[in-house]
Structure formats: C-alpha cells, structure tokens
PDB file of C-alpha atoms in Angstrom:
ATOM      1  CA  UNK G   1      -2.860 -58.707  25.114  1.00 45.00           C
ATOM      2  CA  UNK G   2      -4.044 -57.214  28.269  1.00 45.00           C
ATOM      3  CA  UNK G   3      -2.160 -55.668  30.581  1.00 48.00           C
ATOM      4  CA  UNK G   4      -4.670 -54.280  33.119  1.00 49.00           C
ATOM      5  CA  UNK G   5      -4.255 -57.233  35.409  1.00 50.00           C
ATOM      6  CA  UNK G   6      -0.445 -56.435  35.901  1.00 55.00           C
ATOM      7  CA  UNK G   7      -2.222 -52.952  37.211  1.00 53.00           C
ATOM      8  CA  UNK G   8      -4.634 -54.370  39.052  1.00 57.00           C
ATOM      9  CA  UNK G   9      -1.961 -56.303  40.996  1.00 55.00           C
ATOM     10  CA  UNK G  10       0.170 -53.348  41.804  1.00 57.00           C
ATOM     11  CA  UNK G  11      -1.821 -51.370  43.314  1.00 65.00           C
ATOM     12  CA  UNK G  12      -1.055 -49.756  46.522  1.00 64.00           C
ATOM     13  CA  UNK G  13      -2.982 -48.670  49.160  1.00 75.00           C
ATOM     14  CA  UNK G  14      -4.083 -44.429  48.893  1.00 65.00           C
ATOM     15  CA  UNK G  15      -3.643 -43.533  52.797  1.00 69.00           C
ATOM     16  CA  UNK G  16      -0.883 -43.544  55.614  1.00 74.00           C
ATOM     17  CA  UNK G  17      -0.775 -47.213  57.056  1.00 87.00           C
ATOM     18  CA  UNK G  18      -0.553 -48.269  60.635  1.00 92.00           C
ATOM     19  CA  UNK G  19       1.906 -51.055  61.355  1.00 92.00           C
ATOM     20  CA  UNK G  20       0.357 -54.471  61.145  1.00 92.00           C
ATOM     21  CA  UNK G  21       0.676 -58.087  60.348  1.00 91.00           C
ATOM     22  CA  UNK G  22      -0.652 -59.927  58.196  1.00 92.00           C
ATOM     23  CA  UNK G  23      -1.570 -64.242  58.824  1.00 89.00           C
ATOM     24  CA  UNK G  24      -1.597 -65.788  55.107  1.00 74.00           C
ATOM     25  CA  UNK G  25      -4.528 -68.498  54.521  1.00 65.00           C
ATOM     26  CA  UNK G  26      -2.011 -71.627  54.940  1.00 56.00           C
ATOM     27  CA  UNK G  27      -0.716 -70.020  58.523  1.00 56.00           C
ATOM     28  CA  UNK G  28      -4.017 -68.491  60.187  1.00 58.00           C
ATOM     29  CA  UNK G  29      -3.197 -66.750  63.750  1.00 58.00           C
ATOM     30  CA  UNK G  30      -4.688 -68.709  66.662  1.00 62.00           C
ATOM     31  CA  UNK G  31      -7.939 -67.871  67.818  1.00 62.00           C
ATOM     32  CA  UNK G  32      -9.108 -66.142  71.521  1.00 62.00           C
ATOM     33  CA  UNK G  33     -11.652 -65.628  73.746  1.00 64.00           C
ATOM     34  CA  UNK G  34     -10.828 -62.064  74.448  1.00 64.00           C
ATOM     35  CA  UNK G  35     -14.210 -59.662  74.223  1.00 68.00           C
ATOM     36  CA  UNK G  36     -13.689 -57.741  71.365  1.00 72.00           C
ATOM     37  CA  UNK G  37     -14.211 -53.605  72.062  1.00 78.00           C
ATOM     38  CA  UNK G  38     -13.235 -53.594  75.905  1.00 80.00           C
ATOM     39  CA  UNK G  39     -10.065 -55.050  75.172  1.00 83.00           C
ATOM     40  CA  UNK G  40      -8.743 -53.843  71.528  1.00 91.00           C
ATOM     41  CA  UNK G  41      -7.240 -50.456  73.179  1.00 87.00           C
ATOM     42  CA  UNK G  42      -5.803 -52.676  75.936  1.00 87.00           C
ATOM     43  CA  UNK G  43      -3.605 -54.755  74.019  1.00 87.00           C
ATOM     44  CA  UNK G  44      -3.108 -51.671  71.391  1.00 93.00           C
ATOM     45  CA  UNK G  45      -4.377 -54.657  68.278  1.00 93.00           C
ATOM     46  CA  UNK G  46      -7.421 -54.628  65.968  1.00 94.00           C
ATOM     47  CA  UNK G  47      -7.740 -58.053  65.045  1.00 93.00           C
ATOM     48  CA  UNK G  48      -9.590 -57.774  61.591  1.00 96.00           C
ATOM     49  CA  UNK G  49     -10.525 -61.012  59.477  1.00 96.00           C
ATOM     50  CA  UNK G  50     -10.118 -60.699  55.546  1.00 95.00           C
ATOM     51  CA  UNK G  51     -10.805 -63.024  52.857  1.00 90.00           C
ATOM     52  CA  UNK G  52      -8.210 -63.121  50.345  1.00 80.00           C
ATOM     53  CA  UNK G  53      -9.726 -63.178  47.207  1.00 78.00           C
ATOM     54  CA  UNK G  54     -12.452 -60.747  47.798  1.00 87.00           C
ATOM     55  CA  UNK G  55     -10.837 -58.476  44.398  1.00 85.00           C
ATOM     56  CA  UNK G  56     -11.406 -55.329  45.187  1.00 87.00           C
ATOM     57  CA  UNK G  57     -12.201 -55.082  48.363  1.00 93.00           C
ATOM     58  CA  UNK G  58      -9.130 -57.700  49.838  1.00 92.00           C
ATOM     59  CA  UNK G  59      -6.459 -59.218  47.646  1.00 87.00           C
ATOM     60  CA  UNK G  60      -2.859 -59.908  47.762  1.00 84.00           C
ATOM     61  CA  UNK G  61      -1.086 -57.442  45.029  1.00 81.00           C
ATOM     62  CA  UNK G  62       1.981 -59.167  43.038  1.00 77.00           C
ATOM     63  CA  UNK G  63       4.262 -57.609  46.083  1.00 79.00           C
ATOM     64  CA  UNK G  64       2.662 -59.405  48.504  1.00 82.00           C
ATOM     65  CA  UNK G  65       0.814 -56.850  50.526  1.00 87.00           C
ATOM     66  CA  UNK G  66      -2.693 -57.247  51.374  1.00 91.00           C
ATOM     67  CA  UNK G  67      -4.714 -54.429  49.883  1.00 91.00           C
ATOM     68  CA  UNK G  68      -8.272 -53.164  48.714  1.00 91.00           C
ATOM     69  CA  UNK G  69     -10.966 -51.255  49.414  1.00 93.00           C
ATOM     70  CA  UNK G  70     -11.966 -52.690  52.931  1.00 96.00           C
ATOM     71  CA  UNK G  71      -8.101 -52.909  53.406  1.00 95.00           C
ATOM     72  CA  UNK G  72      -7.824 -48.864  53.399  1.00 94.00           C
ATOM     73  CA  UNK G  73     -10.875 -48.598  55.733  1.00 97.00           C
ATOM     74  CA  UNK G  74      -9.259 -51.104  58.064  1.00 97.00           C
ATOM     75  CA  UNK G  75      -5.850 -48.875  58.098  1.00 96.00           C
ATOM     76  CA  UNK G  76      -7.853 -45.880  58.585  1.00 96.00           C
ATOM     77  CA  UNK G  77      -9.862 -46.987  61.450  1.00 97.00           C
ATOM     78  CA  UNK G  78      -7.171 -48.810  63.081  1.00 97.00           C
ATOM     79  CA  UNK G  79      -5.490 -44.884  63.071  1.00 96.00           C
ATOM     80  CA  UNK G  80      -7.985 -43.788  64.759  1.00 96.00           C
ATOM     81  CA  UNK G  81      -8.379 -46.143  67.469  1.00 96.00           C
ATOM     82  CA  UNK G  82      -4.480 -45.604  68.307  1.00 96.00           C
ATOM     83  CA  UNK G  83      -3.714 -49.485  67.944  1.00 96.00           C
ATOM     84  CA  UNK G  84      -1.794 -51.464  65.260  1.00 96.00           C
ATOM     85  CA  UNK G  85      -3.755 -54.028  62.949  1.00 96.00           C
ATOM     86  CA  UNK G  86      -3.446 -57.834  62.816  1.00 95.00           C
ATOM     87  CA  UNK G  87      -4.930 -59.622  60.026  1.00 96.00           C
ATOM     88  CA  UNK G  88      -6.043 -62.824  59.733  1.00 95.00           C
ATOM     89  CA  UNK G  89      -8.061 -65.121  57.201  1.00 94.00           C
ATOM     90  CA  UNK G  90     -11.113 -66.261  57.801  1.00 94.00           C
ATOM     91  CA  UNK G  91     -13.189 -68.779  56.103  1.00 88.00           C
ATOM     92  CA  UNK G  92     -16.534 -68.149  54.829  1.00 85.00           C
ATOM     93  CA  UNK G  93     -18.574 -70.831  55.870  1.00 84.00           C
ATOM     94  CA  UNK G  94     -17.006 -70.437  59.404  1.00 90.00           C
ATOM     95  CA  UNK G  95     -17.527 -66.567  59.628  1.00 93.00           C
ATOM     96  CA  UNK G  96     -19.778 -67.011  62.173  1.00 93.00           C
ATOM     97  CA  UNK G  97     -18.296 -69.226  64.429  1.00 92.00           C
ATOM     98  CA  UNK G  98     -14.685 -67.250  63.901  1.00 92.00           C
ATOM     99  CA  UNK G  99     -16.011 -64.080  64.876  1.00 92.00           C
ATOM    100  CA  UNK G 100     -17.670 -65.758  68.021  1.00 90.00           C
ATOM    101  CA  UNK G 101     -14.145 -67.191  69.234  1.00 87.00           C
ATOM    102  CA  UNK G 102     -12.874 -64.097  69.436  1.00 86.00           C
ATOM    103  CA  UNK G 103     -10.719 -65.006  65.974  1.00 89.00           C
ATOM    104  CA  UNK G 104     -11.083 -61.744  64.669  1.00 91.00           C
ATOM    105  CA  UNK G 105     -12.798 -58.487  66.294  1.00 92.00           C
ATOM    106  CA  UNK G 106     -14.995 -57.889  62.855  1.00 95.00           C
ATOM    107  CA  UNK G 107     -14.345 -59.041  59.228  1.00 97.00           C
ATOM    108  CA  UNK G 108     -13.642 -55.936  56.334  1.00 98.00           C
ATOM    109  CA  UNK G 109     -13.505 -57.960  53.121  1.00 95.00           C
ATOM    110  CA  UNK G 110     -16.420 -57.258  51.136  1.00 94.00           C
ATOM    111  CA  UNK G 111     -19.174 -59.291  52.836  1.00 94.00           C
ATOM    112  CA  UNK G 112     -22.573 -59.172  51.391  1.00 91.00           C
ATOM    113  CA  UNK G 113     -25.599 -58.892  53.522  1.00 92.00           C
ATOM    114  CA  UNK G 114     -28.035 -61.401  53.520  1.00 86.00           C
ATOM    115  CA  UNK G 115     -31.050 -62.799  55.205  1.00 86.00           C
ATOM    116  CA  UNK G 116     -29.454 -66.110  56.198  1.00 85.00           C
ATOM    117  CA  UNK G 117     -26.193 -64.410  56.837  1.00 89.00           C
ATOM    118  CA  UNK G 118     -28.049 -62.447  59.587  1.00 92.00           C
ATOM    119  CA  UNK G 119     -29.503 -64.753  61.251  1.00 92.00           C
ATOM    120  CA  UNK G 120     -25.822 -65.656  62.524  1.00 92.00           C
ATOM    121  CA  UNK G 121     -23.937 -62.131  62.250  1.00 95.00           C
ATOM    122  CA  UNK G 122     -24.335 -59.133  64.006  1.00 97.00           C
ATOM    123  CA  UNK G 123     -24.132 -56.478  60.686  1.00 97.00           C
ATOM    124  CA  UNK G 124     -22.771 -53.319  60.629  1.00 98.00           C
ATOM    125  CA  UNK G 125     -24.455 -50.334  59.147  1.00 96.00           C
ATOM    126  CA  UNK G 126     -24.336 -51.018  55.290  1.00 97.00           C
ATOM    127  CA  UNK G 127     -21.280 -49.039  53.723  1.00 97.00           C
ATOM    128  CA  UNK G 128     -21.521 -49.331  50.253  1.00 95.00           C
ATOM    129  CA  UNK G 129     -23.841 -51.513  47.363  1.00 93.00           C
ATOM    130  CA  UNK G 130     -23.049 -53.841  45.216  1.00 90.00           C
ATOM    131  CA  UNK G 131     -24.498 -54.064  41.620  1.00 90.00           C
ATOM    132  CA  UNK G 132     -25.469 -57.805  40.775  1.00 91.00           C
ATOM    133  CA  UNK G 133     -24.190 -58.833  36.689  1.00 94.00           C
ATOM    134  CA  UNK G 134     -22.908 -61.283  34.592  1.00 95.00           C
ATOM    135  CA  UNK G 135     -19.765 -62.523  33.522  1.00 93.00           C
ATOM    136  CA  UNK G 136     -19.808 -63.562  29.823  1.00 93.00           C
ATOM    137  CA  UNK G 137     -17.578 -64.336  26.838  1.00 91.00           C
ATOM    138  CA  UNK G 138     -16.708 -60.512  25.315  1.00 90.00           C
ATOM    139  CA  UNK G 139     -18.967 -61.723  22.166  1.00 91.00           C
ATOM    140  CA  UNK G 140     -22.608 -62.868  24.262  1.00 92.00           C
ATOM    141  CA  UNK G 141     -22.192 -59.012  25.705  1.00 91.00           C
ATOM    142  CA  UNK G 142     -25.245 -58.027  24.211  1.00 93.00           C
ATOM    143  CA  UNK G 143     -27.661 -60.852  24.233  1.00 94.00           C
ATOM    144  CA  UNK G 144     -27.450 -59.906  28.198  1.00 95.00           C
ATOM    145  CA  UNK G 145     -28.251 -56.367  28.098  1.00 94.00           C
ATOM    146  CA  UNK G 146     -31.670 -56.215  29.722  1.00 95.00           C
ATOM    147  CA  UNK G 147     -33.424 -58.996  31.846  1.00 93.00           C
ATOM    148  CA  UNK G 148     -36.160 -59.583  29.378  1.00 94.00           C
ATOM    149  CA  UNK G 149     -33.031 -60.560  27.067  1.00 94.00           C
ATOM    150  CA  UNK G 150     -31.832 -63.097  29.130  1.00 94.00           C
ATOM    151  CA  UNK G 151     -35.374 -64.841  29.327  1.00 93.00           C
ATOM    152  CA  UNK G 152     -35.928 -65.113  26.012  1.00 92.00           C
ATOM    153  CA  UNK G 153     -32.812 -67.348  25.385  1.00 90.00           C
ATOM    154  CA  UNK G 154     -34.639 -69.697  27.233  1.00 87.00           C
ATOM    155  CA  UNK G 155     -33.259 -72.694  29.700  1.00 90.00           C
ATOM    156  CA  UNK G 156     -29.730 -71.292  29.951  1.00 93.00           C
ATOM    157  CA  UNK G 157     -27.538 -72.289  32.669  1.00 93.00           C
ATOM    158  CA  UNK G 158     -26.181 -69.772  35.280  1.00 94.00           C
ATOM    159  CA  UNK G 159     -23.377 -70.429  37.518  1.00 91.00           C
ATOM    160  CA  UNK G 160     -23.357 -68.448  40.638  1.00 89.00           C
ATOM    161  CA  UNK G 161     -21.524 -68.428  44.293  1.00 83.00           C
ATOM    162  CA  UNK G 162     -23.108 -70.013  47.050  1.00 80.00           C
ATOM    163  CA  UNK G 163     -24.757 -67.296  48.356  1.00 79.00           C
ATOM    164  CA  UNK G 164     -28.141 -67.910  49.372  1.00 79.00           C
ATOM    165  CA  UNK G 165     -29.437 -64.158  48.061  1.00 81.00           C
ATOM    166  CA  UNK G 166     -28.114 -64.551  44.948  1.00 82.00           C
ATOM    167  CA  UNK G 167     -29.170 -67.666  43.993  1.00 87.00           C
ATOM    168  CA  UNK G 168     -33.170 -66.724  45.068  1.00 88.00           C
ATOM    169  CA  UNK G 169     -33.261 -63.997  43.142  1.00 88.00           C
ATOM    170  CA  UNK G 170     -32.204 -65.407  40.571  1.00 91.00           C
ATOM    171  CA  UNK G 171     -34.514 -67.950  40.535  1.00 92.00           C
ATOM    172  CA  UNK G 172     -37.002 -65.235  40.774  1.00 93.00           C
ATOM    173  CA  UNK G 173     -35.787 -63.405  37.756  1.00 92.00           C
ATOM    174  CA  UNK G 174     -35.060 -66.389  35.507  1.00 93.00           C
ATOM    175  CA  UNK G 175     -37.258 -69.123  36.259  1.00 93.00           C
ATOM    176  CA  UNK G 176     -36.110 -71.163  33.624  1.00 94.00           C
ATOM    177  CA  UNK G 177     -32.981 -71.016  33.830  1.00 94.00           C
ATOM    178  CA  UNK G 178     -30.761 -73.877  35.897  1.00 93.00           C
ATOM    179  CA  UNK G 179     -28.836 -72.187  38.626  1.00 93.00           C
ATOM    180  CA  UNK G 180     -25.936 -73.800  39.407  1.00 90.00           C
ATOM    181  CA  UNK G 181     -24.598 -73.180  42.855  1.00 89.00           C
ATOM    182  CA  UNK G 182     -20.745 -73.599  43.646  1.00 83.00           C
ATOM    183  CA  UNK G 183     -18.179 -72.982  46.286  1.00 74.00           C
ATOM    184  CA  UNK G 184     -17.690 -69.342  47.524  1.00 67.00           C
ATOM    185  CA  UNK G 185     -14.034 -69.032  45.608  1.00 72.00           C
ATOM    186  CA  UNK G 186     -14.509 -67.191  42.172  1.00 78.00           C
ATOM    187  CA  UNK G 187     -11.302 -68.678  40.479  1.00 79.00           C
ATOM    188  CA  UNK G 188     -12.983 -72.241  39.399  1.00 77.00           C
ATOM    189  CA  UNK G 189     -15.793 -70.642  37.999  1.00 77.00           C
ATOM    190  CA  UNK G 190     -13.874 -69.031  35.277  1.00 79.00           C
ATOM    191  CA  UNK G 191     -12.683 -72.904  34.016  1.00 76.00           C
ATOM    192  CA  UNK G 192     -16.156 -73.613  31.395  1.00 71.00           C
ATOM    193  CA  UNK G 193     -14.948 -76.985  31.247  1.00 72.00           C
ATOM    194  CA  UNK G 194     -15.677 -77.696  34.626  1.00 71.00           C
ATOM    195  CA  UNK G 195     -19.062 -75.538  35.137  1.00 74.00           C
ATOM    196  CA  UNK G 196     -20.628 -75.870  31.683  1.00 83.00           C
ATOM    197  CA  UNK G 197     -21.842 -72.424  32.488  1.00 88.00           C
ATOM    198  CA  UNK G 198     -23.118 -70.157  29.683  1.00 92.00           C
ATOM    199  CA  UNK G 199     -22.846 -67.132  32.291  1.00 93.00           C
ATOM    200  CA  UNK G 200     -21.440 -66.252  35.798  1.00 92.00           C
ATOM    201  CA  UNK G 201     -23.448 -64.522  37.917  1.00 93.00           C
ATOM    202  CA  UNK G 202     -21.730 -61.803  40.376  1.00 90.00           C
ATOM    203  CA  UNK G 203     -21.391 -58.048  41.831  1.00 89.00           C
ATOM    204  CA  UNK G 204     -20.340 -56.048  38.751  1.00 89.00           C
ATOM    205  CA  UNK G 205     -17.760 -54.327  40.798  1.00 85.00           C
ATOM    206  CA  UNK G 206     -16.188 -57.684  42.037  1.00 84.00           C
ATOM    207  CA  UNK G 207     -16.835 -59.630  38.418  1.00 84.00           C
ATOM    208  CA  UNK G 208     -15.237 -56.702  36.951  1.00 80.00           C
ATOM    209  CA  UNK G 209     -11.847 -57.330  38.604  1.00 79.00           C
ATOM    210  CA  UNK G 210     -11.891 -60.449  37.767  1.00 83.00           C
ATOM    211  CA  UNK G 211     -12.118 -59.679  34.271  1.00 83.00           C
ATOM    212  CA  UNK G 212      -9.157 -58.409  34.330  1.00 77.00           C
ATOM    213  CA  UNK G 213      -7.823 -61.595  35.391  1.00 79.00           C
ATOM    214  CA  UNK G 214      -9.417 -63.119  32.581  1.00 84.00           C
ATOM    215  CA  UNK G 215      -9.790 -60.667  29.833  1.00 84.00           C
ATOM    216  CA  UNK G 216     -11.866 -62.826  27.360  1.00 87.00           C
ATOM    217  CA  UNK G 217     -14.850 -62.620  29.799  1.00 90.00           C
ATOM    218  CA  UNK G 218     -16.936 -59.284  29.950  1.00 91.00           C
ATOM    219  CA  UNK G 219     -18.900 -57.791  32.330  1.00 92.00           C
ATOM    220  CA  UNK G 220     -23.226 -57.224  31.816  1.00 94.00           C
ATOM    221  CA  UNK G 221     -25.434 -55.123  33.864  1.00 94.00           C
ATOM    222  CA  UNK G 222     -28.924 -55.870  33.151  1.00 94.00           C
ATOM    223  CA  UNK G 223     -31.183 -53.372  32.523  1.00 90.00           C
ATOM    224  CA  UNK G 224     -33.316 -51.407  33.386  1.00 90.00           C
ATOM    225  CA  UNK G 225     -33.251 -51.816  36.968  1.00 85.00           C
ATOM    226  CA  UNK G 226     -29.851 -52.005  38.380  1.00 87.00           C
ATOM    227  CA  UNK G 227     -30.300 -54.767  41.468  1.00 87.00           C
ATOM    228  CA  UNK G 228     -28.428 -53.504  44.594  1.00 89.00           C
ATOM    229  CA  UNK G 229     -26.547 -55.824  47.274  1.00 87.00           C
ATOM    230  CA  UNK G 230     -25.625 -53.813  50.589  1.00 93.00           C
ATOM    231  CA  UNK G 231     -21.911 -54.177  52.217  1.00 96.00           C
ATOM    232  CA  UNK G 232     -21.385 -54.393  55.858  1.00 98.00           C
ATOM    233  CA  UNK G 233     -18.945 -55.611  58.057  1.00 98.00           C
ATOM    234  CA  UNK G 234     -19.676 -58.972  60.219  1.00 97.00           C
ATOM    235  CA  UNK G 235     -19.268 -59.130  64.004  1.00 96.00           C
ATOM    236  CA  UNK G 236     -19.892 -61.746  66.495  1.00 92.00           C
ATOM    237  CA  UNK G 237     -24.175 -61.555  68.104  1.00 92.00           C
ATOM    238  CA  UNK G 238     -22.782 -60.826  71.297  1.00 88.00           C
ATOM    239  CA  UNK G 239     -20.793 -57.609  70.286  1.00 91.00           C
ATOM    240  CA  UNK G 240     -23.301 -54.857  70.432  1.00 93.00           C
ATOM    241  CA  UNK G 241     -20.909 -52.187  71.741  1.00 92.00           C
ATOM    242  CA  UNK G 242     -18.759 -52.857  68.980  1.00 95.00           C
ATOM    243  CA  UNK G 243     -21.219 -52.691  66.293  1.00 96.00           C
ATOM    244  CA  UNK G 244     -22.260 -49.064  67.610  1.00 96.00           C
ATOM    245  CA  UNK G 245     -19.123 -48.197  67.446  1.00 96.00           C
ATOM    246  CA  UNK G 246     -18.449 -49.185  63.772  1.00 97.00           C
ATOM    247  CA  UNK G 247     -21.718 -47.656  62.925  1.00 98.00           C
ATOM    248  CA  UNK G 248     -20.774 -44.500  64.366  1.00 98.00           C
ATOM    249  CA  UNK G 249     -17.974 -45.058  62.711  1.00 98.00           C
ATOM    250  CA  UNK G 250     -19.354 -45.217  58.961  1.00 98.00           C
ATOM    251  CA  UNK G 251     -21.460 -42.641  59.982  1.00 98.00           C
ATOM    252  CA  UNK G 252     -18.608 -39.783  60.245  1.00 98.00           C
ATOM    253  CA  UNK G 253     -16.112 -41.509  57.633  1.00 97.00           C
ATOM    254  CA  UNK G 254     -19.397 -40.733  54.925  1.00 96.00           C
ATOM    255  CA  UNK G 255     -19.278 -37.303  56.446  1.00 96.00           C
ATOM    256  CA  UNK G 256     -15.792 -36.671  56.048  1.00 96.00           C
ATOM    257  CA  UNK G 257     -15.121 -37.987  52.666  1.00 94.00           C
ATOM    258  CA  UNK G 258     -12.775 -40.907  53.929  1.00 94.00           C
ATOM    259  CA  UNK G 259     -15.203 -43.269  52.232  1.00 94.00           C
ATOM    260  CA  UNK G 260     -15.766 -41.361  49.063  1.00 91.00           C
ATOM    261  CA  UNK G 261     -12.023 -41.406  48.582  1.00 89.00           C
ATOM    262  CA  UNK G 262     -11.633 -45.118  48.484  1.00 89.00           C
ATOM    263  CA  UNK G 263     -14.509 -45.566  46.089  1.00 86.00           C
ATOM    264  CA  UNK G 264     -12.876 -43.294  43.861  1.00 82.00           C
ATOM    265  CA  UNK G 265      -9.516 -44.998  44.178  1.00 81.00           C
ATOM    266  CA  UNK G 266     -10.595 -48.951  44.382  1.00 83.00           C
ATOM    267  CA  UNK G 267     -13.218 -48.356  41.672  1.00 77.00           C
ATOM    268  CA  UNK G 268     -13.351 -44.830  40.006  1.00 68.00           C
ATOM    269  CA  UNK G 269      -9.843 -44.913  39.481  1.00 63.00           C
ATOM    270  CA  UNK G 270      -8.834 -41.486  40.157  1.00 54.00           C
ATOM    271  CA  UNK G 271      -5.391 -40.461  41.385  1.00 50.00           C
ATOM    272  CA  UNK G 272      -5.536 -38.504  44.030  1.00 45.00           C
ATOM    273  CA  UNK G 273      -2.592 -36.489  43.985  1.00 45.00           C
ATOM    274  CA  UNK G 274      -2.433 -35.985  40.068  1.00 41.00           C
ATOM    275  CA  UNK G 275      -6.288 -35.081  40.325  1.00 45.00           C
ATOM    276  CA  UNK G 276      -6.447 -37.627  37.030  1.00 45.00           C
ATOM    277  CA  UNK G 277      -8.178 -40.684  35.764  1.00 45.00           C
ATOM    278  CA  UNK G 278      -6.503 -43.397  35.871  1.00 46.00           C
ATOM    279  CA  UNK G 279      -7.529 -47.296  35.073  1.00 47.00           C
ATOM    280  CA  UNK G 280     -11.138 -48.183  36.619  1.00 53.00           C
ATOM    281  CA  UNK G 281     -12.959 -50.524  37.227  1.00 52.00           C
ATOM    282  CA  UNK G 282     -16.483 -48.303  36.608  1.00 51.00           C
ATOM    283  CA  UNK G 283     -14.251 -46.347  33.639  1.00 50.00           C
ATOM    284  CA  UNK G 284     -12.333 -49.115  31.442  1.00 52.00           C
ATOM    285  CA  UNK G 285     -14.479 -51.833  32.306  1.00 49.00           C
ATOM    286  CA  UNK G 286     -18.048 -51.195  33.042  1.00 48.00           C
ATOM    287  CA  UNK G 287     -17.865 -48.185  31.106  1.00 51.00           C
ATOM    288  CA  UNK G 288     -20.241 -46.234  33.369  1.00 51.00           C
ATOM    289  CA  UNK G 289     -18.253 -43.237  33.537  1.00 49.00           C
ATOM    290  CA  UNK G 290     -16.586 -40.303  31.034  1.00 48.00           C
TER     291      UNK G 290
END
C-alpha cells in the first residue's frame, strides 16, 4: 500500500508567505483591464493565474492550500515587490486571451514552452526543464528503457496531452506508433478503459507525481538522450515591461539560490532545516539520485 501520496498532499510550502487569496476553479475572480506592471504596486496585488492540477508545480494539498513549486516562486516574488498575491485559475486553452484581459498579471503553474504557444504569449526567460517520459504499468518498465526499445514493439498506442510539442515529436520519434491526443487534464488519462493506451506520455517530473497518485503506474525515461522541455511563465504580447522585469527577475533568483532551493524541495526532496533527504520525486521515484 502506498502511502507517498498522503505525503505528497501535505506538503507545505519551504519560505515565509505573503498574505493572499486564493479564487478556486468553480469561483474564478472577475477579470480587468488594468495594465499589468504600472499598476501592481498601485493597488499593492500581484494577480497571478495558476492551474490547479499542474502536480508539482500548482496543486491543492489535502488542507486546502494552494502549493508547489511555481507557488513558492510566486510568494517569493510577490515579497519582493511589497504587494500581497491574488490567485486565480485560469484555463488553458484561454491562457492567452486571460492574460490579455488583464485576468491575471502572468501565469506561474508549470507552463511549457512551445512554438504554437508563442505565437500567442509573451514568454518569460525559461526557468527550469522538463524531462519528457512515460507513464507505464510498474511491470512494462523495462521494455521502455531506451527509444530504440519502444520502436521495436511496433504500432503501439501512446496517449499524450494536447500539447502541440509533444505530440510532434513524438511523431518524430515513433512513427509508427498512434498518438492519441486528449484534453490538457492528466486525471482521465490514468482510466485505460477509456484511452486504450499502452503508455502515457509526459514530463517525468510532472508524471512522477502523479504516480504517486496512482502507484501501479511507473515512470520511464528513455535513453540515451534525455529530451528537454523549457518552463517559463506566460504574459499577455503587450506586456514587455513586465516580461523584463520577470526576466531580471529569474536572472538574480538563479544567482541567489532562491531557485535552487525550490528544486531541491518540490523535487529533490531535501529538508531544509534538518539538512536531510526526505521523499522525492528524482530520489524515490525516478531514482536519479543517491
């Protein structure tokens, strides 16, 4: 029995919070037309949109806080700007058009960067990478161990987000293999019945957590070439201030360790004030570190 979920779901954020708020998906705040940088110190609020199953990088732990990787960051900048934080949901397939209502000031949830996503986002600098796997029964570990592998068990059938990246290079890699595209939420994909999948392709970080979730299911990264997916944050085309900003943002929170920290909390797994391992995704799952 696996109890690595129940962890999963109680854990806290590392740093000192700011006060915010926090809209749930069935009660979204209403949008604006307030110009994002100009105006955040002014009314003392970074609005910041999160989606909230993004595991690990936004989720809702069993106490009902919203947490995560991207969560911490958002805390931490909204510090340093001097203003509380207001968080609200936003929808993938109306990122775009959220961000250019003045919904949200910039999303922090995890956000791949893509070509087709950029032709409709401003991105910020990239923060972090991704590592694209599969999610497969705990027995069928090994007959996805390198990509060569995977070909030679011919016409399999891959389920995979709708995410226009993924699902090219994909086709690339597997050419004849049927790629079956579905909605951006992860949950259904886990349900076999209804996908008929014999593997799930996503980010072995975020698959990883969400093997927890469903501990039968384990997570593959193909060898030998690790394929990397850059992270950025998403803000409206017309906010180039802004997007400076965050960059010169990144910029100093790599300098100063702030982001190394979360990494090692939201996926190393080390506590920071008993200096020792604890549960991790890249430990106990992925099994990529001592």
């Amino acid at each position: 029995e696996s109890s690595k979920d129940r962890l999963l779901a109680s854990m806290p954020l590392l740093s000192q919070t700011v006060a915010s708020t926090v809209a749930r998906p069935w009660s979204p705040a209403p949008a604006t037309s307030l110009p994002p940088l100009e105006t955040i110190a002014a009314r003392k609020v970074l609005r910041i949109g999160y989606l909230h199953d993004a595991l690990p990088f936004a989720f809702l732990n069993r106490h009902g806080d919203l947490v995560g990787f991207d969560i911490e960051l958002a805390h931490r900048l909204a510090r340093e700007m001097d203003v509380t934080l207001a968080f609200v949901p936003v929808d993938r397939e109306h990122m775009a058009a959220q961000l250019a209502e003045g919904y949200c000031d910039l999303v922090m949830s995890g956000v791949a960067v893509t070509t087709d996503r950029a032709r409709e986002l401003l991105f910020s600098e990239s923060y972090l990478d991704e590592t694209l796997a599969f999610i497969v029964p705990d027995d069928q570990r090994e007959q996805y161990a390198s990509w060569d592998a995977i070909r030679d068990r011919g016409a399999l059938t891959i389920a995979v987000p709708d995410v226009p990246y993924y699902v090219h290079r994909l086709q690339d890699l597997l050419p004849r293999a049927a790629i079956q595209v579905h909605g951006a939420e992860i949950e259904p994909l886990f349900d076999r019945t209804a996908t008929r999948a014999d593997a799930l392709a996503l980010p072995a970080e975020r698959g990883s957590a969400w093997t927890l979730i469903h501990p039968a299911y384990s997570v593959v990264v193909p060898g030998p070439d690790p394929i990397r997916v850059p992270l950025a944050y998403p803000i409206a085309k017309r906010d180039q201030a802004l997007a400076a900003f965050v960059n010169t943002w990144i910029a100093l929170k790599r300098k100063d360790g702030t982001i190394d920290a979360a990494y090692k909390h939201w996926i190393l797994g080390q506590d920071a004030a008993a200096r020792q391992p604890r549960w991790s995704i890249l430990r106990n799952v992925l099994h990529w570190v001592e």
